[in-house]
Tab-separated table of C-alpha atoms and ligand atoms in Angstrom:
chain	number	residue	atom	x	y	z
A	1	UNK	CA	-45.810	-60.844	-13.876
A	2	UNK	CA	-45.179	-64.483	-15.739
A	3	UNK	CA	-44.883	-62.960	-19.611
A	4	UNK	CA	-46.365	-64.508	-22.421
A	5	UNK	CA	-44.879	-65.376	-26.033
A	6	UNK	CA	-45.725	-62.589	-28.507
A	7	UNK	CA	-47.810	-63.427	-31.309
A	8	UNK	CA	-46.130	-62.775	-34.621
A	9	UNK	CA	-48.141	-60.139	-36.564
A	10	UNK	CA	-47.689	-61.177	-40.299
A	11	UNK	CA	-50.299	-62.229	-43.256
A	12	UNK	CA	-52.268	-65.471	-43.373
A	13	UNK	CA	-50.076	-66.659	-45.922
A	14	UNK	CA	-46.599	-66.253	-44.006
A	15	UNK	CA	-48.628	-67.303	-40.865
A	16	UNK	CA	-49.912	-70.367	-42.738
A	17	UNK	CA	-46.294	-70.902	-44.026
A	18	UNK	CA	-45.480	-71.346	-40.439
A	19	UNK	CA	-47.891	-73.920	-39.484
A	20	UNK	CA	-46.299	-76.183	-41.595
A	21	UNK	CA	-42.738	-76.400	-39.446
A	22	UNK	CA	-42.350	-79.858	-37.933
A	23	UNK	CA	-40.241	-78.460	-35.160
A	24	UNK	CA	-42.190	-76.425	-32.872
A	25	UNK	CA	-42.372	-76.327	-29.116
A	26	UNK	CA	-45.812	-75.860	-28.145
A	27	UNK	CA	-46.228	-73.732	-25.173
A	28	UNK	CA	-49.017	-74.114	-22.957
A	29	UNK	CA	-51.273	-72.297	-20.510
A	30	UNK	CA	-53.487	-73.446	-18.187
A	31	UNK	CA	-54.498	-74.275	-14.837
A	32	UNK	CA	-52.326	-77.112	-13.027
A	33	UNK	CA	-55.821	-79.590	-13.912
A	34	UNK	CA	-56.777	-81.396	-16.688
A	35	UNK	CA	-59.964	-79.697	-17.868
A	36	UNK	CA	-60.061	-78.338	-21.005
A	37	UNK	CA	-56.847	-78.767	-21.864
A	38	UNK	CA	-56.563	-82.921	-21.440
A	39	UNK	CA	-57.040	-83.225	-24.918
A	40	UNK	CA	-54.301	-80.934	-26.160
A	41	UNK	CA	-52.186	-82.337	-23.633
A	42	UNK	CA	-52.891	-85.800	-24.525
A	43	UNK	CA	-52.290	-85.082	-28.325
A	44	UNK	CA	-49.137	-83.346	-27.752
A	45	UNK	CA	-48.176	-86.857	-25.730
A	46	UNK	CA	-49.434	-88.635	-28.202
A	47	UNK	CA	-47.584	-86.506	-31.413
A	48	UNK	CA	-44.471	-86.340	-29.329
A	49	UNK	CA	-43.960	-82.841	-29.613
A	50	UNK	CA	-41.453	-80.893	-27.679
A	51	UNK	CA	-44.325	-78.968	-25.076
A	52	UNK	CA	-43.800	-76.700	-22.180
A	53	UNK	CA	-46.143	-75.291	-19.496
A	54	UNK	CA	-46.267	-71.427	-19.097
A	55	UNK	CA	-46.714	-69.775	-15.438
A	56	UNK	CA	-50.074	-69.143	-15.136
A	57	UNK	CA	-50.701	-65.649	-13.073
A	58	UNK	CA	-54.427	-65.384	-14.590
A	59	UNK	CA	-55.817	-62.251	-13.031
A	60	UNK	CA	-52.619	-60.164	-14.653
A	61	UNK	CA	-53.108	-62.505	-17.795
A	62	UNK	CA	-56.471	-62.294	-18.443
A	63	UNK	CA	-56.849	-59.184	-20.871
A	64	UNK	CA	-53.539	-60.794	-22.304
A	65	UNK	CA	-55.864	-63.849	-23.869
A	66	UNK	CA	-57.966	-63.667	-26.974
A	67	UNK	CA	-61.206	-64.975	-25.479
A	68	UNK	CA	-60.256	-63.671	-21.700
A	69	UNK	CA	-60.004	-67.507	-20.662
A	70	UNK	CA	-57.466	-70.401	-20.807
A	71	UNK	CA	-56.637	-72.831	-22.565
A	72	UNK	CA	-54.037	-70.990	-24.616
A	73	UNK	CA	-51.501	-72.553	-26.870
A	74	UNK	CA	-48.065	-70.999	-28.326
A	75	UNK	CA	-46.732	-72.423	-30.958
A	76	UNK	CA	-43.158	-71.276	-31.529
A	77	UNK	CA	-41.523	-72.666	-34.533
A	78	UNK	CA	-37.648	-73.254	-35.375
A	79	UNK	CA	-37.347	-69.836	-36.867
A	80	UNK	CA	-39.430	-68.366	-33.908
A	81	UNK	CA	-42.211	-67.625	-35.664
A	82	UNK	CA	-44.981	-67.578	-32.633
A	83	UNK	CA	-48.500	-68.549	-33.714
A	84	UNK	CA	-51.034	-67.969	-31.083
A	85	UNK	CA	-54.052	-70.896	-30.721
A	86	UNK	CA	-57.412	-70.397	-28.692
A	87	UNK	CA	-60.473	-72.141	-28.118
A	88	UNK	CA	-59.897	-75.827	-26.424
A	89	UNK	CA	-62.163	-77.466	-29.642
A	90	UNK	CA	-60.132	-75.080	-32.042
A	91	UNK	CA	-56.923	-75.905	-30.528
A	92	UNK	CA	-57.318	-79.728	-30.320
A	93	UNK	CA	-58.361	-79.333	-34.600
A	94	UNK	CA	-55.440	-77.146	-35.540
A	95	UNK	CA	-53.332	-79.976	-33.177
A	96	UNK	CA	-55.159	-83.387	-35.069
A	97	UNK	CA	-54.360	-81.814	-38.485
A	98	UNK	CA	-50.716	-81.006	-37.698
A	99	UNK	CA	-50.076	-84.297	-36.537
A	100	UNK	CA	-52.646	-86.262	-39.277
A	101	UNK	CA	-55.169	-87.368	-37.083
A	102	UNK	CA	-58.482	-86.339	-38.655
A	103	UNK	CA	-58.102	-89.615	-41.184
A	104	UNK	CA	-56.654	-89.764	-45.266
A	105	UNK	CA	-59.326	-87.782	-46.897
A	106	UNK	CA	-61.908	-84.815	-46.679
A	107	UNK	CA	-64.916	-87.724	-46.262
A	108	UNK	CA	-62.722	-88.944	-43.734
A	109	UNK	CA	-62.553	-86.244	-42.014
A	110	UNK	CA	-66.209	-85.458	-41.549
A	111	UNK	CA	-66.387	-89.145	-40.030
A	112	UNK	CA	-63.842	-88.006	-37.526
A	113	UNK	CA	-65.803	-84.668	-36.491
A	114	UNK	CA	-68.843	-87.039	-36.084
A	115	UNK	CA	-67.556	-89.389	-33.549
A	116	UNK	CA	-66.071	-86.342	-31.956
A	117	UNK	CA	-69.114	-84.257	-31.733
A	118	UNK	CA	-70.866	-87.272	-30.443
A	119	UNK	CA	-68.458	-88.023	-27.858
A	120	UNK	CA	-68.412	-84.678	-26.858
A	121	UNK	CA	-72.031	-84.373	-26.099
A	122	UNK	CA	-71.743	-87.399	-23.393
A	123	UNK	CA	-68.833	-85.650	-22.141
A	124	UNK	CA	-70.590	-82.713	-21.526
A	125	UNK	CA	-73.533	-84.601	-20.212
A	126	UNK	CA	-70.880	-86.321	-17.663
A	127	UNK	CA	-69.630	-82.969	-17.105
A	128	UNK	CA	-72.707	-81.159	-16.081
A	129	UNK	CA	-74.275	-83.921	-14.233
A	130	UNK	CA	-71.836	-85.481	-12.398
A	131	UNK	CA	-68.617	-83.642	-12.149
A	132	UNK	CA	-70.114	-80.361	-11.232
A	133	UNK	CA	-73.028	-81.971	-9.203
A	134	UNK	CA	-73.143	-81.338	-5.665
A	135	UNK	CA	-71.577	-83.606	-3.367
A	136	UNK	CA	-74.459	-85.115	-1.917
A	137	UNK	CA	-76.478	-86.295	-5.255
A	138	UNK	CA	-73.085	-87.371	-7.190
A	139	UNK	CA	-73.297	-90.750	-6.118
A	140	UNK	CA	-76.982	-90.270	-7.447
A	141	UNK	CA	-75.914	-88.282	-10.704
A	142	UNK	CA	-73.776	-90.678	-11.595
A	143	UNK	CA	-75.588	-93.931	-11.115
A	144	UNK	CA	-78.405	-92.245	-13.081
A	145	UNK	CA	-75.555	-91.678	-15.963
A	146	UNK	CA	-74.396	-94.451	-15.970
A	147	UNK	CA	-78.087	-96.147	-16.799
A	148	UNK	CA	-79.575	-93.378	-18.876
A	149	UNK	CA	-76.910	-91.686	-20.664
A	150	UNK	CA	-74.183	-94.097	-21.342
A	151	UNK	CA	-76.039	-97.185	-22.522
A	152	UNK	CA	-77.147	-95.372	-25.680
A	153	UNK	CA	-73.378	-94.159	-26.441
A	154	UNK	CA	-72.013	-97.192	-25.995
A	155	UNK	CA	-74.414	-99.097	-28.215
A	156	UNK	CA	-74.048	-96.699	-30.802
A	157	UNK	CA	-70.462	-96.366	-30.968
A	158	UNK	CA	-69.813	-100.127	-30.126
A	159	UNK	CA	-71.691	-100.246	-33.488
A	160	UNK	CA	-69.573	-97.980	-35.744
A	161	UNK	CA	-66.499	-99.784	-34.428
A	162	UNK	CA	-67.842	-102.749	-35.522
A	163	UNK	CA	-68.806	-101.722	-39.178
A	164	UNK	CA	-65.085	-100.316	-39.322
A	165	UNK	CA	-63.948	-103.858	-38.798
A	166	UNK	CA	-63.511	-104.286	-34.909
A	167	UNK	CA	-60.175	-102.487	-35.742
A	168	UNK	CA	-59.588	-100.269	-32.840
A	169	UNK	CA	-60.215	-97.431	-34.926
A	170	UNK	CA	-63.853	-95.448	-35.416
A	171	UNK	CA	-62.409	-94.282	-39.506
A	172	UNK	CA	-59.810	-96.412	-41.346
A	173	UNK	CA	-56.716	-98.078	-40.085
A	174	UNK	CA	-55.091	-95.956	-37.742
A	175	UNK	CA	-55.847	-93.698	-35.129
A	176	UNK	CA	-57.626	-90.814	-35.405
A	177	UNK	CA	-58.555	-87.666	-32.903
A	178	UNK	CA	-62.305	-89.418	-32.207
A	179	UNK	CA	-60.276	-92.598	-30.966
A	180	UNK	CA	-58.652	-89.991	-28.656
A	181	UNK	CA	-61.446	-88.316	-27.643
A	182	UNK	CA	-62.885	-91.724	-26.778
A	183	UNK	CA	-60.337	-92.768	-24.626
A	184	UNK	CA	-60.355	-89.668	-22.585
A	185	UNK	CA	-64.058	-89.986	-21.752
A	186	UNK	CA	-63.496	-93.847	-20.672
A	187	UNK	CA	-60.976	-92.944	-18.551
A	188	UNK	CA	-62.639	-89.981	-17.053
A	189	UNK	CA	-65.861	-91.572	-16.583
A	190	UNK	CA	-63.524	-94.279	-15.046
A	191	UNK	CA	-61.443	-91.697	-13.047
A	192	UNK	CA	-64.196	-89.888	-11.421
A	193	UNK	CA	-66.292	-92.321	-10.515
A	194	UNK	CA	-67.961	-91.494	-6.694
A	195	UNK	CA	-66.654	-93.525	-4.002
A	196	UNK	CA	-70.370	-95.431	-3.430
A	197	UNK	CA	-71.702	-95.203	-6.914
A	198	UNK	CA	-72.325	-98.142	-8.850
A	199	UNK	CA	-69.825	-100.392	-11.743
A	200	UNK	CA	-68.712	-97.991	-14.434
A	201	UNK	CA	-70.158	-99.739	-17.547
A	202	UNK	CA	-67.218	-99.651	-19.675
A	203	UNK	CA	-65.198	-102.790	-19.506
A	204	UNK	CA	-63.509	-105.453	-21.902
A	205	UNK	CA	-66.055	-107.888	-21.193
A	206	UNK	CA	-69.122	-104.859	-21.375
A	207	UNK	CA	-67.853	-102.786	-24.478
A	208	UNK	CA	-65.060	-104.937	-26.143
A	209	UNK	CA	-64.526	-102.323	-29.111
A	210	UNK	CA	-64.801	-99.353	-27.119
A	211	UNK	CA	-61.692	-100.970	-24.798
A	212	UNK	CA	-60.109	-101.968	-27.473
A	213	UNK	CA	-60.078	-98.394	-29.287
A	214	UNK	CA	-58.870	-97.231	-25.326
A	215	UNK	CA	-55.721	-99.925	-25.242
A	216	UNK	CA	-54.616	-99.228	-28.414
A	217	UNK	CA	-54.841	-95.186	-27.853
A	218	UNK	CA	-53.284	-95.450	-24.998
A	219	UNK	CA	-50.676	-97.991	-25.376
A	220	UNK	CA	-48.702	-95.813	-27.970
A	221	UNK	CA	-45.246	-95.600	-25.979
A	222	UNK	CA	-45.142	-91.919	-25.989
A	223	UNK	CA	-48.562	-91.184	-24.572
A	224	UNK	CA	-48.105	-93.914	-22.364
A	225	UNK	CA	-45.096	-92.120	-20.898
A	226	UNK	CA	-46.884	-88.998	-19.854
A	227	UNK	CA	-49.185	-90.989	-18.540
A	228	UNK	CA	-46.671	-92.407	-16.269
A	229	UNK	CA	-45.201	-88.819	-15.236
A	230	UNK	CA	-44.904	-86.969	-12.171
A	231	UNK	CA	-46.857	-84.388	-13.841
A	232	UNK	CA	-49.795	-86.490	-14.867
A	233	UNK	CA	-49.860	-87.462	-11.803
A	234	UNK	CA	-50.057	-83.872	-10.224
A	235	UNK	CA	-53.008	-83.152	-12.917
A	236	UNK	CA	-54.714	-86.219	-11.960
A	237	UNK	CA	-54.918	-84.771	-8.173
A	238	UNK	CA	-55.442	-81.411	-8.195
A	239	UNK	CA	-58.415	-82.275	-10.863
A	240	UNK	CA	-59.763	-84.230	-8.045
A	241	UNK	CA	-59.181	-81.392	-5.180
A	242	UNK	CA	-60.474	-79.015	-7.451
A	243	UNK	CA	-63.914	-80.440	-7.820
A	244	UNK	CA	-63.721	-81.581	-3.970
A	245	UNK	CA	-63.695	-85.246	-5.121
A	246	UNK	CA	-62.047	-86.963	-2.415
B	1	GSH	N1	-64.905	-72.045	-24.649
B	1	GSH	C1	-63.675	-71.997	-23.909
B	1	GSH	C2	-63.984	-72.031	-22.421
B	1	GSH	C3	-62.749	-71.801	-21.622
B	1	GSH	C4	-63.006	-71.666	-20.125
B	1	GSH	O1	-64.144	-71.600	-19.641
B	1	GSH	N2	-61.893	-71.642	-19.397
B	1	GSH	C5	-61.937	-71.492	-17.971
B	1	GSH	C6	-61.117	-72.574	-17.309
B	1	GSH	S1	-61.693	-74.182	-17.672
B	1	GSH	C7	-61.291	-70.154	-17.601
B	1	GSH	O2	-60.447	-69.649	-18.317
B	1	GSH	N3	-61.640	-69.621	-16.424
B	1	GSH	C8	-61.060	-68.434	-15.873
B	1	GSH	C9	-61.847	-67.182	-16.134
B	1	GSH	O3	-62.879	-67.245	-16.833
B	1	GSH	O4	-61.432	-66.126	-15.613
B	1	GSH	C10	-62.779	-73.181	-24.331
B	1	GSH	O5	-63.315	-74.255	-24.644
B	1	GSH	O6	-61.557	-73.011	-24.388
């Protein structure tokens, strides 16, 4: 059986001592897709932290986890100190305040969640409806989401990226976890569009702020590098096999 890190069983305080090491290897575990772990992925890219993927053998695992399910996130820090982090939302927070992307202050911050919590509920929406839709109505599903769902996120958010000065950024000057989260639903709703199904309305021409939040997110050299990877790569088709895309 693939063995996990053990925790480190110590107070809050010595445990919150340890959160603060800038040289930890994050160790992760999950299933060879993107899924719920694309965002944690994509901010460890993005943070350039040193990150490794554990052997998943799930079934002897399982009772290993906190929650019974994956994702699951080590983080082992220079003195070995291992922290253990659950939950894909809680994970991806604990990840965007280690590496300062939830903006400068705490008002700041609540912006951030906003944008995130909105962008989350069309991700779900794209989830449910189209990704998990059966294969003969996702063609269907997704020309409907496209129309119904989509036009009132982009109008909304094209909006707030306008009031924050056509920046590239939803809060401030520089990027923050909802330009992330952004990105990753463009390019998924771009990814997994059915072969059949109509224009995905995202576009520099169609939503010039939302594209421009996407290039400069994904531009940053060392996102943009695991992007390129052979391992990306593999993620990007066994997510595809795994939902019987293509
Ligand atoms: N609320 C959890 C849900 C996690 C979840 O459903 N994980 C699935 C994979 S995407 C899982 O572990 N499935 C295996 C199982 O339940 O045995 C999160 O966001 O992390």
């Amino acid at each position: 059986m693939a063995s996990l890190p053990t925790p480190t069983q110590a107070s809050t305080e010595v445990l919150s001592q340890a959160t603060k090491s800038n040289d930890s290897t994050f160790k992760i575990l999950y299933f060879g897709l993107h899924g719920l772990a694309e965002l944690t992925r994509t901010i460890l890219a993005y943070a350039g932290a040193k990150t490794e993927e554990l052997t998943v053998d799930w079934p002897n695992q399982k009772d290993q986890t906190p929650f019974k399910c994956l994702p699951v996130v080590y983080e082992v820090t220079s003195d070995g100190t291992v922290l253990e982090l659950a939950e894909s939302q809680a994970i991806e927070r604990y990840l965007a305040t280690k590496f300062h992307l939830f903006g400068k202050n705490e008002y700041e911050h609540h912006k951030v969640e906003q944008f995130l919590t909105s962008t989350d509920t069309t991700l779900q929406a794209f989830s449910t409806k189209v990704i998990r839709a059966d294969a003969d109505k996702r063609v269907e599903e997704a020309n409907k989401f496209y129309t119904e769902v989509l036009p009132k996120f982009i109008e909304v958010h094209e909006a707030h990226l306008k009031k924050n000065g056509s920046n590239g950024h939803y809060v401030g000057d520089s990027t923050t976890l909802a330009d992330i989260k952004t990105t990753l639903l463009i390019n998924r709703v771009l990814f997994l569009r059915p072969k059949g199904a109509n224009e995905v309305p995202f576009s520099a021409e169609k939503t010039p702020l939302l594209w421009k939040a996407r290039e400069t997110v994904d531009s940053h050299p060392t996102l943009a590098a695991w992007k390129k990877s052979q391992r990306y790569q593999e993620l990007d088709a066994s997510t595809k096999t795994m939902f019987k895309w293509e």
